[in-house]
Amino acid sequence: MVVLALRAGVLGQLVRVSLLLTMPIAVSVVLVSVFTRAGTTVLFAIGPFDATVEGVDFAAQTLVRLFAISLSIGLFLMTTDPRAFVFDLERRGVSPRVAFVAVATIEAVPALVERAGVIGESQRARGLDTEGSVRARLRGVLPLIGPVIIGALTDVEERSLALESRAFSRPGRRHLLWAMPDRTWERWLRWALIALLVATAAARISGRI
Amino acid sequence: MTHLALEGVGFVYPDGTRALSEVDLTVTPGEVVAIVGQNGSGKSTLVRQLDGLLRPTEGRVLHDGVDIAGIRVAALAAKVGIVFQNPDRQIFAGRVRTEVEFGPRILGRSANEAAEAATAALAAVGLTELADANPYDLGFSRRKLLTLASVLAMGTQVVVLDEPTTGQDARGVARIQRVVEAIATAGRTVIAISHDMRFVAETFTRVVVMGAGRVLLDGSPADVFAESAWPTLASTYLEPPLAARVGARLGLGPTPTEVSLVEALVEARG
């Protein structure tokens, strides 16, 4: 994964994003595992809670797994154009409806972030204090969330109507005017990775690793 | 009354895009100013500096001679109200009146004061009869008027309008013109971003032309729409209003009245 990220030129960004994403879960995992996991070797105690070597070991394993999952998802998102991915799935026989739902979901995230930013500006310009006390921030939840949700629903409706007006639900085979560039070495690498995945899973199930 | 000043303001977005460069601008209380320019010329970035939504990366913004750098947006919103371009980025309430009362309530007005302000603001934009309607049952043009009312109700000394005439028919534009005039008559300041040159020429006493983040022209409509300024307008993909172009051809100047235009055209036809 590191080699692939390095090759794609996103290693630094990938590590930063993955650390940021796993940090909130990591903190709770460490606290819960270290202090509540039963073990015989006590490192230190805080009140009634004992920090054990077994707890530290379990927390470390969990963190590594979390980080690996985060790296995988991050690498995929940073190096794959969502539209290209979904179009290629459609070319391989996935239903256009499923493909649309997938691409709409992926593309909705940046659109929602942009929308939320403008809505935040709009409500702050009306005096909504988003930098003040917890009470003031709670007061701002509805004015901030309401337009985001309503806008997102409206967008989905408009997009569906626009698609229908272009014969989206027409039955029959589609002709994609675009093809994913797929070089020979990429196909070999893909099959090799799938084989590696199957072998790893088999070895894990059989207890060899 | 709030005296606005931008001194050498520059702004660069976090992605490195420079939106404003060395902008010096002063707006005195009661002025009615239009800001025009092509998309991406820095108009929206400029008005967002006025209430602290964006902070200048160079220079400073002053309210009555005080640098607003350390003042929170929530406090500045009591002086400068901004009506954003897209009403759907603001409306959240299930009732028109509730939406309009939101601003005054946030600014600390009592329920009675907020209700009175909302009633007056709804009357100003012609939505009195729809006070109990759901905002999402209104058409786009009325939702835009609703957002205008919701800022009017705040009673800010400066009202900023971002593309107020988008989606409005002639009646809606005329109503917005009356609202602008009423705000100015009350001694408050109006600053509007617009691509509607006719609306600008007929409504505003001062026009600021922006291009590539800089102020290219700043003067009365007669100055800005004069034939000598057309090349500058063209450089930022703006066309003077039709009346200015026809007026120039007929020797009536850049801001002829409709009557003088018609008279000159009739005379020209012989």
Short mmCIF file of C-alpha atoms in Angstrom, two decimals:
data_model
loop_
_atom_site.label_atom_id
_atom_site.label_comp_id
_atom_site.label_asym_id
_atom_site.label_seq_id
_atom_site.Cartn_x
_atom_site.Cartn_y
_atom_site.Cartn_z
CA MET A 1 0.00 0.00 0.00
CA VAL A 2 2.87 2.35 0.85
CA VAL A 3 4.48 1.62 -2.54
CA LEU A 4 1.19 2.31 -4.36
CA ALA A 5 0.65 5.55 -2.43
CA LEU A 6 4.23 6.61 -3.12
CA ARG A 7 3.80 5.81 -6.82
CA ALA A 8 0.58 7.89 -6.89
CA GLY A 9 2.33 10.76 -5.06
CA VAL A 10 -0.19 10.84 -2.21
CA LEU A 11 1.74 9.11 0.59
CA GLY A 12 2.12 12.17 2.83
CA GLN A 13 -1.49 13.28 2.37
CA LEU A 14 -2.72 9.70 2.85
CA VAL A 15 -0.90 9.27 6.16
CA ARG A 16 -2.11 12.66 7.42
CA VAL A 17 -5.75 12.01 6.47
CA SER A 18 -5.70 8.46 7.84
CA LEU A 19 -4.24 9.63 11.15
CA LEU A 20 -6.87 12.36 11.40
CA LEU A 21 -9.70 9.97 10.59
CA THR A 22 -8.63 7.27 13.04
CA MET A 23 -7.66 9.64 15.84
CA PRO A 24 -11.11 10.01 17.50
CA ILE A 25 -11.73 6.23 17.47
CA ALA A 26 -8.13 5.53 18.46
CA VAL A 27 -8.38 7.62 21.62
CA SER A 28 -11.47 5.76 22.82
CA VAL A 29 -10.02 2.37 21.79
CA VAL A 30 -6.83 3.01 23.76
CA LEU A 31 -8.70 4.20 26.85
CA VAL A 32 -11.18 1.33 26.84
CA SER A 33 -8.68 -1.41 25.94
CA VAL A 34 -5.79 -0.39 28.18
CA PHE A 35 -7.89 0.11 31.31
CA THR A 36 -10.64 -2.46 30.97
CA ARG A 37 -8.95 -5.46 29.30
CA ALA A 38 -8.34 -8.22 31.77
CA GLY A 39 -4.67 -9.09 32.23
CA THR A 40 -2.14 -10.36 34.69
CA THR A 41 0.67 -7.85 34.18
CA VAL A 42 -0.36 -4.49 35.62
CA LEU A 43 1.69 -1.52 34.36
CA PHE A 44 0.06 1.17 36.53
CA ALA A 45 -3.29 2.00 38.07
CA ILE A 46 -5.56 5.04 37.97
CA GLY A 47 -8.15 4.74 40.73
CA PRO A 48 -10.01 1.46 40.29
CA PHE A 49 -8.66 0.97 36.73
CA ASP A 50 -5.56 -1.10 36.02
CA ALA A 51 -3.56 -0.58 32.83
CA THR A 52 -2.33 -4.03 31.75
CA VAL A 53 0.24 -5.21 29.20
CA GLU A 54 -2.50 -7.34 27.61
CA GLY A 55 -4.67 -4.22 27.27
CA VAL A 56 -1.81 -2.28 25.63
CA ASP A 57 -1.18 -5.21 23.27
CA PHE A 58 -4.86 -5.42 22.30
CA ALA A 59 -5.08 -1.64 21.80
CA ALA A 60 -1.97 -1.67 19.58
CA GLN A 61 -3.39 -4.49 17.41
CA THR A 62 -6.73 -2.70 17.06
CA LEU A 63 -5.04 0.59 16.17
CA VAL A 64 -2.93 -1.05 13.48
CA ARG A 65 -6.05 -2.65 11.98
CA LEU A 66 -7.97 0.62 12.09
CA PHE A 67 -5.08 2.45 10.47
CA ALA A 68 -4.79 -0.22 7.76
CA ILE A 69 -8.51 0.05 6.96
CA SER A 70 -8.28 3.83 6.92
CA LEU A 71 -5.22 3.72 4.63
CA SER A 72 -6.98 1.37 2.20
CA ILE A 73 -10.12 3.48 1.96
CA GLY A 74 -8.08 6.68 1.79
CA LEU A 75 -5.81 5.35 -0.96
CA PHE A 76 -8.82 4.24 -2.98
CA LEU A 77 -10.57 7.62 -2.65
CA MET A 78 -7.43 9.63 -3.38
CA THR A 79 -6.40 7.72 -6.47
CA THR A 80 -9.71 6.75 -8.04
CA ASP A 81 -11.97 9.09 -9.94
CA PRO A 82 -15.41 8.07 -8.62
CA ARG A 83 -17.06 8.64 -12.00
CA ALA A 84 -14.48 6.50 -13.78
CA PHE A 85 -14.94 3.76 -11.19
CA VAL A 86 -18.72 3.70 -11.48
CA PHE A 87 -18.73 3.95 -15.28
CA ASP A 88 -16.37 1.01 -15.40
CA LEU A 89 -18.62 -0.98 -13.07
CA GLU A 90 -21.52 -0.18 -15.40
CA ARG A 91 -19.46 -1.34 -18.39
CA ARG A 92 -18.91 -4.61 -16.53
CA GLY A 93 -22.64 -5.17 -16.14
CA VAL A 94 -23.69 -3.35 -12.95
CA SER A 95 -27.19 -1.87 -13.23
CA PRO A 96 -27.22 1.82 -14.30
CA ARG A 97 -29.49 2.58 -11.33
CA VAL A 98 -26.99 1.08 -8.89
CA ALA A 99 -24.19 2.93 -10.68
CA PHE A 100 -26.11 6.20 -10.44
CA VAL A 101 -26.81 5.74 -6.73
CA ALA A 102 -23.12 4.99 -6.14
CA VAL A 103 -21.80 7.98 -8.06
CA ALA A 104 -24.47 10.31 -6.65
CA THR A 105 -23.54 9.25 -3.13
CA ILE A 106 -19.82 9.78 -3.70
CA GLU A 107 -20.35 13.14 -5.37
CA ALA A 108 -22.85 14.29 -2.76
CA VAL A 109 -20.17 14.59 -0.09
CA PRO A 110 -18.16 17.51 -1.51
CA ALA A 111 -21.40 19.15 -2.67
CA LEU A 112 -22.81 18.90 0.86
CA VAL A 113 -19.61 20.31 2.35
CA GLU A 114 -19.74 23.26 -0.07
CA ARG A 115 -23.44 23.80 0.65
CA ALA A 116 -22.90 23.63 4.40
CA GLY A 117 -20.13 26.24 4.11
CA VAL A 118 -22.37 28.73 2.29
CA ILE A 119 -25.28 28.07 4.67
CA GLY A 120 -22.96 28.63 7.62
CA GLU A 121 -21.90 31.98 6.16
CA SER A 122 -25.50 32.92 5.48
CA GLN A 123 -26.65 32.22 9.06
CA ARG A 124 -23.58 33.82 10.63
CA ALA A 125 -24.36 36.94 8.58
CA ARG A 126 -27.74 36.95 10.37
CA GLY A 127 -26.02 36.96 13.73
CA LEU A 128 -25.87 33.24 14.45
CA ASP A 129 -22.92 32.71 16.75
CA THR A 130 -21.09 29.57 15.68
CA GLU A 131 -17.96 30.49 17.62
CA GLY A 132 -19.53 31.09 21.02
CA SER A 133 -20.75 28.94 23.90
CA VAL A 134 -22.14 25.41 23.57
CA ARG A 135 -25.64 26.83 24.13
CA ALA A 136 -25.18 29.34 21.31
CA ARG A 137 -23.90 26.59 19.00
CA LEU A 138 -26.81 24.29 19.86
CA ARG A 139 -29.16 27.13 18.97
CA GLY A 140 -27.61 27.13 15.52
CA VAL A 141 -28.09 23.45 14.74
CA LEU A 142 -31.49 23.72 13.05
CA PRO A 143 -30.69 26.81 10.93
CA LEU A 144 -27.53 25.09 9.74
CA ILE A 145 -28.76 21.52 9.25
CA GLY A 146 -32.26 22.36 7.93
CA PRO A 147 -31.22 24.00 4.64
CA VAL A 148 -28.52 21.35 4.10
CA ILE A 149 -31.04 18.50 4.27
CA ILE A 150 -33.81 20.28 2.38
CA GLY A 151 -31.34 21.39 -0.29
CA ALA A 152 -29.93 17.88 -0.64
CA LEU A 153 -33.43 16.41 -1.06
CA THR A 154 -34.33 19.07 -3.63
CA ASP A 155 -31.10 18.35 -5.50
CA VAL A 156 -31.87 14.64 -5.64
CA GLU A 157 -35.35 15.34 -6.97
CA GLU A 158 -34.06 17.77 -9.61
CA ARG A 159 -31.31 15.40 -10.64
CA SER A 160 -33.75 12.51 -10.97
CA LEU A 161 -36.10 14.60 -13.10
CA ALA A 162 -33.20 15.74 -15.28
CA LEU A 163 -32.10 12.13 -15.74
CA GLU A 164 -35.61 10.94 -16.53
CA SER A 165 -35.96 13.71 -19.10
CA ARG A 166 -32.89 12.19 -20.79
CA ALA A 167 -34.42 8.69 -20.89
CA PHE A 168 -32.46 7.32 -17.94
CA SER A 169 -34.96 4.54 -17.25
CA ARG A 170 -35.11 3.40 -20.87
CA PRO A 171 -34.72 -0.40 -20.91
CA GLY A 172 -32.13 -2.10 -23.05
CA ARG A 173 -28.40 -2.14 -23.51
CA ARG A 174 -26.42 1.12 -23.11
CA HIS A 175 -23.42 2.18 -25.10
CA LEU A 176 -20.79 3.91 -23.04
CA LEU A 177 -18.83 6.45 -25.03
CA TRP A 178 -15.91 6.12 -22.65
CA ALA A 179 -13.67 3.21 -21.78
CA MET A 180 -11.41 2.87 -18.76
CA PRO A 181 -7.77 2.74 -19.83
CA ASP A 182 -6.61 -0.66 -18.60
CA ARG A 183 -3.01 -1.65 -19.31
CA THR A 184 -1.76 -5.25 -19.31
CA TRP A 185 0.42 -4.86 -16.22
CA GLU A 186 -2.54 -3.32 -14.37
CA ARG A 187 -4.68 -6.37 -15.15
CA TRP A 188 -1.89 -8.69 -13.96
CA LEU A 189 -1.43 -6.65 -10.81
CA ARG A 190 -5.16 -6.73 -10.12
CA TRP A 191 -5.33 -10.52 -10.44
CA ALA A 192 -2.18 -10.88 -8.31
CA LEU A 193 -3.72 -8.73 -5.56
CA ILE A 194 -6.96 -10.75 -5.67
CA ALA A 195 -4.92 -14.00 -5.40
CA LEU A 196 -2.97 -12.51 -2.50
CA LEU A 197 -6.21 -11.55 -0.77
CA VAL A 198 -7.65 -15.06 -1.16
CA ALA A 199 -4.40 -16.66 0.01
CA THR A 200 -4.23 -14.37 3.05
CA ALA A 201 -7.84 -15.11 3.96
CA ALA A 202 -7.27 -18.85 3.56
CA ALA A 203 -4.12 -18.76 5.67
CA ARG A 204 -5.89 -16.74 8.33
CA ILE A 205 -8.87 -19.13 8.44
CA SER A 206 -6.58 -22.16 8.61
CA GLY A 207 -4.69 -20.58 11.50
CA ARG A 208 -1.30 -20.36 9.74
CA ILE A 209 -1.05 -16.60 10.37
CA MET B 1 -24.53 55.18 11.17
CA THR B 2 -21.72 52.97 9.98
CA HIS B 3 -18.87 54.36 7.90
CA LEU B 4 -17.17 51.51 6.02
CA ALA B 5 -13.59 51.61 4.83
CA LEU B 6 -11.34 49.06 3.18
CA GLU B 7 -7.67 50.00 3.28
CA GLY B 8 -5.31 48.15 0.96
CA VAL B 9 -7.37 44.99 1.30
CA GLY B 10 -6.06 41.85 -0.33
CA PHE B 11 -7.39 38.35 0.04
CA VAL B 12 -5.95 34.98 -0.91
CA TYR B 13 -8.05 31.81 -0.45
CA PRO B 14 -6.40 28.86 1.32
CA ASP B 15 -5.92 27.12 -2.05
CA GLY B 16 -3.74 30.02 -3.16
CA THR B 17 -6.30 31.77 -5.37
CA ARG B 18 -5.93 35.52 -5.08
CA ALA B 19 -9.37 37.13 -5.04
CA LEU B 20 -8.61 40.72 -3.98
CA SER B 21 -5.61 42.99 -4.44
CA GLU B 22 -5.01 46.42 -2.91
CA VAL B 23 -8.67 47.39 -2.65
CA ASP B 24 -9.24 50.85 -1.20
CA LEU B 25 -12.90 51.70 -0.80
CA THR B 26 -14.88 53.99 1.45
CA VAL B 27 -18.65 53.89 1.78
CA THR B 28 -20.35 56.64 3.75
CA PRO B 29 -23.69 56.20 5.55
CA GLY B 30 -26.69 56.46 3.26
CA GLU B 31 -24.78 55.69 0.09
CA VAL B 32 -26.36 53.36 -2.48
CA VAL B 33 -23.53 51.50 -4.14
CA ALA B 34 -23.57 48.82 -6.85
CA ILE B 35 -20.62 46.51 -7.33
CA VAL B 36 -20.35 45.06 -10.81
CA GLY B 37 -17.84 42.86 -12.59
CA GLN B 38 -17.50 39.54 -14.33
CA ASN B 39 -17.79 36.25 -12.43
CA GLY B 40 -14.66 35.71 -10.36
CA SER B 41 -13.78 39.40 -10.23
CA GLY B 42 -13.88 39.41 -6.43
CA LYS B 43 -17.29 41.00 -5.77
CA SER B 44 -18.59 38.34 -3.38
CA THR B 45 -15.22 38.05 -1.65
CA LEU B 46 -15.24 41.81 -1.18
CA VAL B 47 -18.65 42.02 0.50
CA ARG B 48 -17.79 39.08 2.77
CA GLN B 49 -14.99 41.22 4.19
CA LEU B 50 -17.54 43.75 5.41
CA ASP B 51 -18.99 41.58 8.17
CA GLY B 52 -15.95 39.42 8.85
CA LEU B 53 -17.14 36.27 7.09
CA LEU B 54 -13.77 36.49 5.36
CA ARG B 55 -10.84 38.31 6.91
CA PRO B 56 -8.38 40.17 4.70
CA THR B 57 -5.01 38.54 4.26
CA GLU B 58 -3.60 42.03 3.61
CA GLY B 59 -4.86 45.45 4.67
CA ARG B 60 -7.74 46.11 7.00
CA VAL B 61 -11.48 46.71 7.15
CA LEU B 62 -12.78 49.52 9.34
CA HIS B 63 -16.24 50.23 10.74
CA ASP B 64 -16.42 53.84 11.92
CA GLY B 65 -12.62 53.95 11.99
CA VAL B 66 -12.31 50.77 14.09
CA ASP B 67 -10.47 47.78 12.67
CA ILE B 68 -12.90 44.82 12.75
CA ALA B 69 -10.12 42.20 12.77
CA GLY B 70 -10.80 41.10 16.34
CA ILE B 71 -14.59 41.41 16.28
CA ARG B 72 -16.73 38.31 15.84
CA VAL B 73 -19.12 37.93 12.92
CA ALA B 74 -22.04 37.57 15.33
CA ALA B 75 -21.33 41.08 16.63
CA LEU B 76 -20.68 42.57 13.19
CA ALA B 77 -23.97 41.13 11.91
CA ALA B 78 -25.79 43.74 13.99
CA LYS B 79 -24.30 46.41 11.71
CA VAL B 80 -23.99 44.70 8.33
CA GLY B 81 -26.70 42.37 7.00
CA ILE B 82 -26.02 40.31 3.90
CA VAL B 83 -28.73 38.86 1.67
CA PHE B 84 -27.10 35.96 -0.14
CA GLN B 85 -27.70 35.06 -3.74
CA ASN B 86 -29.41 31.70 -3.22
CA PRO B 87 -32.35 31.80 -0.79
CA ASP B 88 -32.24 28.04 -0.35
CA ARG B 89 -28.87 28.39 1.36
CA GLN B 90 -30.56 30.31 4.18
CA ILE B 91 -34.21 29.41 4.68
CA PHE B 92 -34.79 26.82 7.40
CA ALA B 93 -38.03 27.72 9.18
CA GLY B 94 -41.39 26.13 8.46
CA ARG B 95 -43.16 29.47 8.45
CA VAL B 96 -42.38 32.72 6.63
CA ARG B 97 -42.81 34.88 9.74
CA THR B 98 -40.55 32.64 11.84
CA GLU B 99 -37.82 32.89 9.22
CA VAL B 100 -38.00 36.70 9.25
CA GLU B 101 -38.06 36.90 13.06
CA PHE B 102 -34.95 34.72 13.35
CA GLY B 103 -32.43 37.52 12.72
CA PRO B 104 -33.88 40.07 15.16
CA ARG B 105 -34.27 37.40 17.85
CA ILE B 106 -30.65 36.28 17.39
CA LEU B 107 -29.60 39.93 17.75
CA GLY B 108 -31.33 40.03 21.12
CA ARG B 109 -34.59 41.81 20.31
CA SER B 110 -37.65 40.91 22.37
CA ALA B 111 -40.38 38.73 20.87
CA ASN B 112 -42.61 41.80 20.38
CA GLU B 113 -39.85 43.83 18.76
CA ALA B 114 -38.96 40.94 16.46
CA ALA B 115 -42.63 40.50 15.50
CA GLU B 116 -42.96 44.21 14.71
CA ALA B 117 -39.76 44.21 12.67
CA ALA B 118 -40.93 41.12 10.78
CA THR B 119 -44.31 42.69 10.01
CA ALA B 120 -42.67 45.82 8.61
CA ALA B 121 -40.10 43.85 6.60
CA LEU B 122 -42.74 41.54 5.12
CA ALA B 123 -44.84 44.56 4.14
CA ALA B 124 -41.79 46.16 2.48
CA VAL B 125 -41.27 43.16 0.21
CA GLY B 126 -44.96 42.47 -0.36
CA LEU B 127 -45.21 39.18 1.52
CA THR B 128 -47.61 40.22 4.30
CA GLU B 129 -50.34 37.87 3.15
CA LEU B 130 -47.92 34.95 3.07
CA ALA B 131 -46.65 35.41 6.63
CA ASP B 132 -48.06 32.05 7.73
CA ALA B 133 -47.10 30.12 4.59
CA ASN B 134 -44.34 27.52 4.45
CA PRO B 135 -41.34 29.17 2.74
CA TYR B 136 -40.81 26.10 0.57
CA ASP B 137 -44.31 26.52 -0.87
CA LEU B 138 -43.22 29.87 -2.32
CA GLY B 139 -41.67 30.26 -5.74
CA PHE B 140 -38.00 31.15 -6.14
CA SER B 141 -38.58 34.90 -6.61
CA ARG B 142 -40.68 35.08 -3.46
CA ARG B 143 -38.14 33.04 -1.49
CA LYS B 144 -35.57 35.63 -2.54
CA LEU B 145 -37.84 38.42 -1.31
CA LEU B 146 -38.26 36.47 1.94
CA THR B 147 -34.49 36.41 2.50
CA LEU B 148 -34.43 40.14 1.80
CA ALA B 149 -37.16 40.63 4.41
CA SER B 150 -35.29 38.50 6.92
CA VAL B 151 -32.27 40.84 6.69
CA LEU B 152 -34.38 44.02 6.59
CA ALA B 153 -35.99 42.94 9.86
CA MET B 154 -32.57 42.97 11.52
CA GLY B 155 -32.46 46.73 11.03
CA THR B 156 -28.77 46.78 10.17
CA GLN B 157 -27.19 50.09 9.20
CA VAL B 158 -25.69 48.48 6.12
CA VAL B 159 -27.62 46.10 3.86
CA VAL B 160 -25.67 44.07 1.32
CA LEU B 161 -27.58 42.41 -1.52
CA ASP B 162 -25.96 39.69 -3.63
CA GLU B 163 -27.63 39.56 -7.05
CA PRO B 164 -31.03 40.72 -5.74
CA THR B 165 -32.79 40.74 -9.12
CA THR B 166 -31.93 37.17 -10.16
CA GLY B 167 -35.16 35.30 -10.85
CA GLN B 168 -37.32 38.42 -10.45
CA ASP B 169 -39.83 39.61 -13.01
CA ALA B 170 -40.30 43.33 -13.73
CA ARG B 171 -42.65 43.69 -10.76
CA GLY B 172 -40.14 42.03 -8.43
CA VAL B 173 -37.31 44.25 -9.69
CA ALA B 174 -39.47 47.34 -9.17
CA ARG B 175 -40.23 46.19 -5.63
CA ILE B 176 -36.54 45.70 -4.88
CA GLN B 177 -35.85 49.18 -6.26
CA ARG B 178 -38.45 50.61 -3.89
CA VAL B 179 -36.91 48.71 -0.96
CA VAL B 180 -33.45 50.06 -1.83
CA GLU B 181 -34.83 53.59 -2.04
CA ALA B 182 -36.61 53.18 1.30
CA ILE B 183 -33.43 51.95 3.00
CA ALA B 184 -31.46 54.86 1.58
CA THR B 185 -34.15 57.36 2.58
CA ALA B 186 -33.81 56.09 6.15
CA GLY B 187 -30.11 57.04 5.97
CA ARG B 188 -28.91 53.45 5.83
CA THR B 189 -26.37 52.14 3.34
CA VAL B 190 -27.10 49.71 0.52
CA ILE B 191 -24.39 47.80 -1.30
CA ALA B 192 -25.49 45.46 -4.06
CA ILE B 193 -23.70 43.04 -6.33
CA SER B 194 -25.44 42.80 -9.67
CA HIS B 195 -25.04 41.79 -13.28
CA ASP B 196 -28.27 43.60 -14.17
CA MET B 197 -26.90 46.83 -15.66
CA ARG B 198 -30.31 48.40 -16.16
CA PHE B 199 -31.16 47.83 -12.50
CA VAL B 200 -27.78 49.27 -11.54
CA ALA B 201 -28.12 52.35 -13.72
CA GLU B 202 -31.66 53.10 -12.55
CA THR B 203 -31.24 52.37 -8.84
CA PHE B 204 -27.75 53.25 -7.64
CA THR B 205 -25.96 56.55 -7.26
CA ARG B 206 -22.50 54.99 -7.24
CA VAL B 207 -21.09 52.11 -9.24
CA VAL B 208 -17.87 50.24 -8.46
CA VAL B 209 -16.51 48.11 -11.31
CA MET B 210 -14.26 45.23 -10.33
CA GLY B 211 -11.93 43.12 -12.41
CA ALA B 212 -9.33 40.55 -11.33
CA GLY B 213 -9.78 41.49 -7.67
CA ARG B 214 -9.17 45.21 -8.19
CA VAL B 215 -11.37 48.29 -8.38
CA LEU B 216 -11.28 49.38 -12.02
CA LEU B 217 -13.84 52.16 -11.94
CA ASP B 218 -15.65 53.95 -9.14
CA GLY B 219 -18.12 56.74 -9.82
CA SER B 220 -21.66 57.74 -10.61
CA PRO B 221 -23.59 55.74 -13.24
CA ALA B 222 -23.04 58.69 -15.60
CA ASP B 223 -19.26 58.34 -15.16
CA VAL B 224 -19.10 54.54 -15.25
CA PHE B 225 -21.45 54.11 -18.21
CA ALA B 226 -19.97 57.02 -20.21
CA GLU B 227 -18.64 56.05 -23.63
CA SER B 228 -15.06 56.72 -22.52
CA ALA B 229 -15.42 53.95 -19.88
CA TRP B 230 -16.78 51.30 -22.25
CA PRO B 231 -13.36 49.76 -22.99
CA THR B 232 -12.80 49.26 -19.24
CA LEU B 233 -16.27 47.72 -18.89
CA ALA B 234 -15.54 45.46 -21.84
CA SER B 235 -12.30 44.30 -20.19
CA THR B 236 -14.41 42.75 -17.42
CA TYR B 237 -17.04 41.44 -19.87
CA LEU B 238 -19.68 44.01 -18.95
CA GLU B 239 -21.91 45.92 -21.32
CA PRO B 240 -23.35 49.32 -20.43
CA PRO B 241 -27.15 49.28 -20.22
CA LEU B 242 -29.06 49.67 -23.47
CA ALA B 243 -30.21 53.16 -22.50
CA ALA B 244 -26.58 54.26 -22.10
CA ARG B 245 -25.62 52.88 -25.52
CA VAL B 246 -28.62 54.42 -27.28
CA GLY B 247 -28.19 57.64 -25.30
CA ALA B 248 -24.59 57.90 -26.44
CA ARG B 249 -25.63 57.45 -30.08
CA LEU B 250 -28.30 60.14 -29.75
CA GLY B 251 -26.10 62.54 -27.80
CA LEU B 252 -28.17 62.24 -24.58
CA GLY B 253 -25.36 61.09 -22.30
CA PRO B 254 -24.96 57.74 -20.53
CA THR B 255 -28.03 57.93 -18.25
CA PRO B 256 -30.92 59.28 -20.33
CA THR B 257 -34.46 59.10 -18.99
CA GLU B 258 -36.92 56.91 -20.89
CA VAL B 259 -38.92 60.01 -21.93
CA SER B 260 -35.87 61.79 -23.35
CA LEU B 261 -34.90 58.58 -25.18
CA VAL B 262 -38.32 58.21 -26.77
CA GLU B 263 -38.40 61.89 -27.74
CA ALA B 264 -34.96 61.67 -29.31
CA LEU B 265 -35.87 58.48 -31.18
CA VAL B 266 -39.09 60.02 -32.52
CA GLU B 267 -37.15 63.09 -33.58
CA ALA B 268 -34.46 60.94 -35.21
CA ARG B 269 -37.11 59.12 -37.27
CA GLY B 270 -38.22 62.51 -38.54
#
